[in-house]
Short mmCIF file of C-alpha atoms and ligand atoms in Angstrom, two decimals:
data_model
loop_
_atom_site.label_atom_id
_atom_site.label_comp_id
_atom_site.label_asym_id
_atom_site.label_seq_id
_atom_site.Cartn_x
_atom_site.Cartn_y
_atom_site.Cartn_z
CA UNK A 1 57.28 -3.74 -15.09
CA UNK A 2 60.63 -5.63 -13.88
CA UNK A 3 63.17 -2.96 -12.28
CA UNK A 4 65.10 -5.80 -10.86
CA UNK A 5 68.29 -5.72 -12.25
CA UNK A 6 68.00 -2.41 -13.88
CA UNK A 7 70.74 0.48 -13.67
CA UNK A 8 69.32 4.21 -13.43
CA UNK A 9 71.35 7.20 -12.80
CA UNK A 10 69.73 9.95 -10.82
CA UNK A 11 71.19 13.57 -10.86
CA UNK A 12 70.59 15.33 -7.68
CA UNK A 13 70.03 12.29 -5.77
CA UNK A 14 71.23 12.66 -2.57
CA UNK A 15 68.16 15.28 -0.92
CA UNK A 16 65.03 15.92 -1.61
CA UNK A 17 63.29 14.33 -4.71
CA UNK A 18 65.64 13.35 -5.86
CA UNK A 19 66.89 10.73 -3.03
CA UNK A 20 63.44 9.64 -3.48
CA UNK A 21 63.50 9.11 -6.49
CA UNK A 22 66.89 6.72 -5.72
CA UNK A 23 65.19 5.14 -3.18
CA UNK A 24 62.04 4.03 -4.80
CA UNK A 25 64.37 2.47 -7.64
CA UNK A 26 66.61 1.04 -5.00
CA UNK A 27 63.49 -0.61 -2.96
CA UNK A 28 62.00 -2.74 -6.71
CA UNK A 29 65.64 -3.88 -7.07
CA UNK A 30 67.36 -1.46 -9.27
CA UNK A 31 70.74 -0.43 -8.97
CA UNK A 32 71.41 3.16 -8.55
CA UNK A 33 74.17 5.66 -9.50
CA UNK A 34 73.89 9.02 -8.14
CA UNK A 35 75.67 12.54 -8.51
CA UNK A 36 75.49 15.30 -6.42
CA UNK A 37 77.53 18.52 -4.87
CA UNK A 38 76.28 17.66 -1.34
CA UNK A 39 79.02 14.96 -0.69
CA UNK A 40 77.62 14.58 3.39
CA UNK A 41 74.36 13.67 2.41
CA UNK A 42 75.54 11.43 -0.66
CA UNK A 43 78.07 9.26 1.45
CA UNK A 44 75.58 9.16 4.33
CA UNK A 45 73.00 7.59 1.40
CA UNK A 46 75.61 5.17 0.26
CA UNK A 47 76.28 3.59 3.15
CA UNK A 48 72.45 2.27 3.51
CA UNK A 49 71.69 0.89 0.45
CA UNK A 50 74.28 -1.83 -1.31
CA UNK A 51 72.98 -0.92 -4.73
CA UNK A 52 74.04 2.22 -4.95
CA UNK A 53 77.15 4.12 -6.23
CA UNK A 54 77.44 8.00 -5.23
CA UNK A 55 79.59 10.32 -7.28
CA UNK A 56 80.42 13.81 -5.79
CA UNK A 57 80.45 16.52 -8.87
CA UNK A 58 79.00 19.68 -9.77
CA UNK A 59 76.75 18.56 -12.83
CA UNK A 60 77.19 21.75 -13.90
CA UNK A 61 80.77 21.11 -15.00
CA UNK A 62 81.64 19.19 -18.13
CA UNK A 63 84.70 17.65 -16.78
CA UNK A 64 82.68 16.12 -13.67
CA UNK A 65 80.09 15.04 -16.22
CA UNK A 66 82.74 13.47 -18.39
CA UNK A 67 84.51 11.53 -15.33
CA UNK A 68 80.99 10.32 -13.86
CA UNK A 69 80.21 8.92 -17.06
CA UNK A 70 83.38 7.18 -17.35
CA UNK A 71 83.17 5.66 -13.69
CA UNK A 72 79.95 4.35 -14.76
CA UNK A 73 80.32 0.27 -15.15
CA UNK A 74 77.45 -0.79 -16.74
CA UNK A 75 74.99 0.89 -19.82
CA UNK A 76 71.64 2.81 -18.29
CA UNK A 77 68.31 1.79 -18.13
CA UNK A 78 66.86 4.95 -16.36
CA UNK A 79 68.20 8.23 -16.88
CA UNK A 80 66.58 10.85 -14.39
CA UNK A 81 67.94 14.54 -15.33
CA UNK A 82 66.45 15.76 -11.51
CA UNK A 83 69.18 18.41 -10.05
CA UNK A 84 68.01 22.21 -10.71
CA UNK A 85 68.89 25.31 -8.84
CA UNK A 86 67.47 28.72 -9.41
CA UNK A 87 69.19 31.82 -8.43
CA UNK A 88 66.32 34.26 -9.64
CA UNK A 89 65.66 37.24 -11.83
CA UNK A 90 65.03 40.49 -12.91
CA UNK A 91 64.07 42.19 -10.08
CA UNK A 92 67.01 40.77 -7.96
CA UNK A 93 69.56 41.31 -10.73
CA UNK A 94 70.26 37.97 -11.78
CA UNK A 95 73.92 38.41 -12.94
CA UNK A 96 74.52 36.76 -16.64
CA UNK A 97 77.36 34.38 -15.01
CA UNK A 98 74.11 33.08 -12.20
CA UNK A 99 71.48 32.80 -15.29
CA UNK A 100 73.87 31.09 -17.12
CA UNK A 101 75.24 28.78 -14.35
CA UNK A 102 71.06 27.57 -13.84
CA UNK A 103 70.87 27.18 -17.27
CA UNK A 104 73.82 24.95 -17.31
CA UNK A 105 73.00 22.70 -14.53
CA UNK A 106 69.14 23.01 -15.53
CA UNK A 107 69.48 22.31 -19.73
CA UNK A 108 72.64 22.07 -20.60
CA UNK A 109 73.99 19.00 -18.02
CA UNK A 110 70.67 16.95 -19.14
CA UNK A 111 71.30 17.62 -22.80
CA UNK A 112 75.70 16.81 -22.77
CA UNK A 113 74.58 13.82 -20.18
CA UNK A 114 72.40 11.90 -22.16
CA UNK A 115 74.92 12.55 -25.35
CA UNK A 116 77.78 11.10 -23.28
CA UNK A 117 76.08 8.22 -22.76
CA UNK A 118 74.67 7.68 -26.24
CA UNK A 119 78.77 8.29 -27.40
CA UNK A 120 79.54 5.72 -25.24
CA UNK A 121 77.15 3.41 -26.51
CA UNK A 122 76.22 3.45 -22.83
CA UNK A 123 72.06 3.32 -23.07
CA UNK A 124 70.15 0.04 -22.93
CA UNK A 125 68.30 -1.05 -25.10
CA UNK A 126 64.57 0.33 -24.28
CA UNK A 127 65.92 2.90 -22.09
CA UNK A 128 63.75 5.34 -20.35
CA UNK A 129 64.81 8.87 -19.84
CA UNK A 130 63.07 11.14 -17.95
CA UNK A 131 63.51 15.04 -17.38
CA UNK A 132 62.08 17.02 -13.72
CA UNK A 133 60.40 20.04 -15.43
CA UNK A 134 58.31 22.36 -12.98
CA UNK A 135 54.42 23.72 -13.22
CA UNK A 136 57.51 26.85 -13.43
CA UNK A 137 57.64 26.10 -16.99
CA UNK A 138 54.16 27.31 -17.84
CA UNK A 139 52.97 29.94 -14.98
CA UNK A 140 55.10 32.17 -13.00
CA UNK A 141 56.10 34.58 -10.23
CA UNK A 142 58.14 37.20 -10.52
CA UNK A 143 61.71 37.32 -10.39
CA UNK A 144 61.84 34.04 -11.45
CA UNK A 145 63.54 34.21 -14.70
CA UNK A 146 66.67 31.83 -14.36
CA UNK A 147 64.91 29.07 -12.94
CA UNK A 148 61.74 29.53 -15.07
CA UNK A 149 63.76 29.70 -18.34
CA UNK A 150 65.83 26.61 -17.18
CA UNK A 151 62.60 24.44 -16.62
CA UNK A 152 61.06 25.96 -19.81
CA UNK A 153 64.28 24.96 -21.69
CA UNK A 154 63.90 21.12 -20.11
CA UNK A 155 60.40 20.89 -21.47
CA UNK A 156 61.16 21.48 -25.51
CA UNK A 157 64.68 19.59 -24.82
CA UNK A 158 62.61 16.38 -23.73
CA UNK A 159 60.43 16.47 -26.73
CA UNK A 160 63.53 17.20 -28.96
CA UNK A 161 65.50 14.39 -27.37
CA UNK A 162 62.37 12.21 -27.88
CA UNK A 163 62.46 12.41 -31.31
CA UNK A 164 66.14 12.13 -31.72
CA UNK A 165 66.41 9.12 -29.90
CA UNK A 166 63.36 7.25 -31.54
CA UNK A 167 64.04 3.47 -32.02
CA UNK A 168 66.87 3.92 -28.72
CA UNK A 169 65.02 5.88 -25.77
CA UNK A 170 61.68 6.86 -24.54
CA UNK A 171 62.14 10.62 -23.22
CA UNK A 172 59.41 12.44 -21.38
CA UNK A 173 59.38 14.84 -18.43
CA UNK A 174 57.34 15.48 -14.84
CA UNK A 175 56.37 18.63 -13.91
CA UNK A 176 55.92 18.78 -10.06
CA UNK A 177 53.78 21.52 -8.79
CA UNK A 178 54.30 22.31 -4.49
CA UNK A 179 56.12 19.45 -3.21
CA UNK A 180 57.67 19.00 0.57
CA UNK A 181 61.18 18.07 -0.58
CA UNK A 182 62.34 18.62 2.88
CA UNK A 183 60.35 14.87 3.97
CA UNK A 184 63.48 13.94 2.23
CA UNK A 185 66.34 16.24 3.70
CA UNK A 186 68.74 16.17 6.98
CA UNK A 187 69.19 20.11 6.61
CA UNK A 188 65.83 21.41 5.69
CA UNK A 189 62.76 20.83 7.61
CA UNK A 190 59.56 19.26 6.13
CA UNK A 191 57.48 22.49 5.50
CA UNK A 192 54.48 23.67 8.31
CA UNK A 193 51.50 23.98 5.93
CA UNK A 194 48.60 25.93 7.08
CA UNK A 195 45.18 24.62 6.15
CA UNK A 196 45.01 27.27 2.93
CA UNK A 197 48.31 25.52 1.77
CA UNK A 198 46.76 22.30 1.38
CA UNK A 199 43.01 23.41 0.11
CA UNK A 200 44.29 25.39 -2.74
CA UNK A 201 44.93 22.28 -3.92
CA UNK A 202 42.01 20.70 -5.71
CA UNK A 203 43.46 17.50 -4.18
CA UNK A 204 43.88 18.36 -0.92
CA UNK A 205 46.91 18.62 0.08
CA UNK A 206 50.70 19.95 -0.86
CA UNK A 207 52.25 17.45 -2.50
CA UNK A 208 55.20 14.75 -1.23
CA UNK A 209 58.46 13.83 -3.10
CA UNK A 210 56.66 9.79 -3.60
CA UNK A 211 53.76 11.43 -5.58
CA UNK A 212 56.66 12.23 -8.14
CA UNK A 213 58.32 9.28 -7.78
CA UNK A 214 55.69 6.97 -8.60
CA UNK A 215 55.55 8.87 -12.20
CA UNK A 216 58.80 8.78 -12.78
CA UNK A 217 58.94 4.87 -11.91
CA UNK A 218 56.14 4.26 -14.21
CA UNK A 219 57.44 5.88 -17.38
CA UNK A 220 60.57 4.71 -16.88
CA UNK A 221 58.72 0.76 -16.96
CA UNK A 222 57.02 -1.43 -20.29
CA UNK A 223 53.84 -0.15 -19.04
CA UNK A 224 54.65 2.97 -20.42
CA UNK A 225 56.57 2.27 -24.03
CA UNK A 226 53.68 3.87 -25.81
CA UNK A 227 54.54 7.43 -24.50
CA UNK A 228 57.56 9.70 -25.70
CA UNK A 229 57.89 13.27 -26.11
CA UNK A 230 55.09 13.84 -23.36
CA UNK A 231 55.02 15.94 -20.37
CA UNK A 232 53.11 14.99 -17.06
CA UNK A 233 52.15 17.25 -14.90
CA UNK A 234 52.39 16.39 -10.94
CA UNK A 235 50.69 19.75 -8.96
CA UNK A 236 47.65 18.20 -7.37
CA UNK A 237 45.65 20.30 -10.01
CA UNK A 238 46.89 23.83 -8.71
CA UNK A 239 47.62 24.60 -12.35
CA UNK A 240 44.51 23.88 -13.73
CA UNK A 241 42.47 25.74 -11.23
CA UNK A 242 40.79 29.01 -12.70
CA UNK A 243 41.23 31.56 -9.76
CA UNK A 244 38.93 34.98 -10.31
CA UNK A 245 38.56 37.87 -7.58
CA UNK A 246 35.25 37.16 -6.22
CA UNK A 247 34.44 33.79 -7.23
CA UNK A 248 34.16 30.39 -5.43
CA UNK A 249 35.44 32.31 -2.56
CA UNK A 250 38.51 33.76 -3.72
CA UNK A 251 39.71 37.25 -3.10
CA UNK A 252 43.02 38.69 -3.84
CA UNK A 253 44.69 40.78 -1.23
CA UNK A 254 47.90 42.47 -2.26
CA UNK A 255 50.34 43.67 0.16
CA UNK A 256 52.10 46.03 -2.11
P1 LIG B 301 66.41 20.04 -3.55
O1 LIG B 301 67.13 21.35 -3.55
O2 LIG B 301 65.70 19.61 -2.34
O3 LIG B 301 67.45 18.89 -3.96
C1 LIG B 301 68.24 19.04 -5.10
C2 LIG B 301 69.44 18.10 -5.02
O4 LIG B 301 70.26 18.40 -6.14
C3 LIG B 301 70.29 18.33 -3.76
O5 LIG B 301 70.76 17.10 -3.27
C4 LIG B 301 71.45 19.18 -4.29
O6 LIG B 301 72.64 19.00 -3.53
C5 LIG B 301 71.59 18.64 -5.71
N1 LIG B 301 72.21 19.60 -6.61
C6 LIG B 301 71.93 20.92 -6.75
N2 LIG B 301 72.74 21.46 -7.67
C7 LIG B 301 73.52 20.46 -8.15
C8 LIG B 301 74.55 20.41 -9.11
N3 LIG B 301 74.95 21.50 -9.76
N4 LIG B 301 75.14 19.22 -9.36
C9 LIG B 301 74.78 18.09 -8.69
N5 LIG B 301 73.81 18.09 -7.73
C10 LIG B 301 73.19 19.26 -7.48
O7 LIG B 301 65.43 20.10 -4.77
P2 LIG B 301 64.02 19.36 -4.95
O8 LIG B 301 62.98 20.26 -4.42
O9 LIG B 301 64.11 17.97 -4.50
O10 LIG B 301 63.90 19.43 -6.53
C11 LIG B 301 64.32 18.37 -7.37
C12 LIG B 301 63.87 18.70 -8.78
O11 LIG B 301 62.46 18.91 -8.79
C13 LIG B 301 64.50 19.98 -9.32
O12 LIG B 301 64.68 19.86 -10.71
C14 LIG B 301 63.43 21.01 -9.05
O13 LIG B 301 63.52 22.11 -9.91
C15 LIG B 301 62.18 20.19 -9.32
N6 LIG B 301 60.98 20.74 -8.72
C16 LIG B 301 60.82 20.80 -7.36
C17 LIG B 301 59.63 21.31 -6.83
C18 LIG B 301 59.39 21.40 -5.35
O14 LIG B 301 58.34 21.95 -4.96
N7 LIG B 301 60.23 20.87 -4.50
C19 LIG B 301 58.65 21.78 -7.69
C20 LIG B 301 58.85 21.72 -9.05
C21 LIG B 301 60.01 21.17 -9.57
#
């Protein structure tokens, strides 16, 4: 369980989860790379924390990929594929350049990122990569279709990975359910949750960027080196509540 000392890159890292994320890593002693498009928020980040490095790039660009890699100095303990978009569906006439711009920054950066840094003989020994899926990837709302598709595609790619990189990296993925990334933002408020927000939850509540965190610390520590290939699912139970008209108290009212 000894982060001290580690090196973990963090996609995404400057808002929301993702700076979480960071932070957690940065507060057990582990140093801390980030990349994100939001260069405000990432230079802002930098200048608190010692341990960490911020690279502004569009992980949805090879060539930005390619130079963050090559900036890095050291080989990577933690590898945390976090940064996803969506930019929606059918219904809203997701253009094919928009589903295949989500795709890219949702499958395709995690995929070339890790295989830059396996090139470049770049991943520790016992490395620990881990993938932010979505509850998206097995229920849905309409017009959802680039976004769902891109966390769908994240799922099978960790299990591939997994098995790819047997002997050289654990690879598993978290699937949060509701979470308030905007506890974590400058721009975007923390959400106002009415009392139905949080008792859907079998928990109790909506759920906060640490409750993802703390997974993705502990499979990226020893504690975890029996578990590869895996998904964990982070929703307060939302998804595994059985919702029928009538029952327990629930009744569906549709507005169109
Ligand atoms: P967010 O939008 O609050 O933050 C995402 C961060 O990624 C931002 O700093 C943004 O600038 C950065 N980013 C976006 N596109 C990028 C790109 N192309 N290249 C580099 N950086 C980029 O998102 P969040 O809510 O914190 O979500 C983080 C992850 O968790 C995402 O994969 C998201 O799909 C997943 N997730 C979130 C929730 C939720 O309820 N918040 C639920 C399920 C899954």
């Amino acid at each position: 369980m000894n982060y001290n000392s580690k090196f973990a890159i963090v996609t995404g890292g400057a808002n929301g989860i993702g700076r979480c994320i960071a932070e957690v890593f940065l507060h057990v002693g582990t140093e801390v790379a980030v990349i994100d498009v939001d260069r405000e928020e990432g230079e802002e980040f930098q200048g608190l924390y010692p341990d960490l490095r911020f690279f502004h790039g569009d992980i949805g660009d090879k060539a930005a990929l390619e130079g963050f890699v090559k900036a890095l100095r050291r080989p990577v303990d933690y590898l945390v594929n976090n940064a996803c978009i969506g930019r929606k569906g059918l219904l809203s006439g997701c253009s094919w350049e928009d589903f295949e711009y989500v795709q890219r920054v949702g499958v395709t950066a995690p995929y070339y990122l890790t295989s830059l840094l396996l090139k470049g003989n770049l991943l520790a020994p016992k490395a620990s990569i881990v993938n932010i899926a979505s509850t998206r990837a097995f229920q849905s709302q309409e017009d959802t279709e680039s976004y769902t598709a891109a966390k769908g595609g994240i799922v099978a790619l960790t299990h591939a990975m997994a098995v790819s990189l047997a002997g050289r990296a654990r690879v598993n993925s978290v699937s949060p359910g509701w979470i308030d990334a905007g506890l974590y933002h400058k721009q975007i408020a923390p959400g106002e949750h009415s009392a139905e927000d949080h008792a859907q939850h079998p928990v109790g509540r909506v759920g906060k960027p640490e409750d993802v965190a703390g997974v993705v610390l502990y499979l990226c520590g020893d504690q975890a080196e029996f578990i590869t290939g895996e998904n964990i699912t982070v929703d307060g139970g939302m998804g595994r509540l059985m919702v029928y008209h009538g029952d327990f108290g629930w009744g569906l009212e549709k507005n169109n």
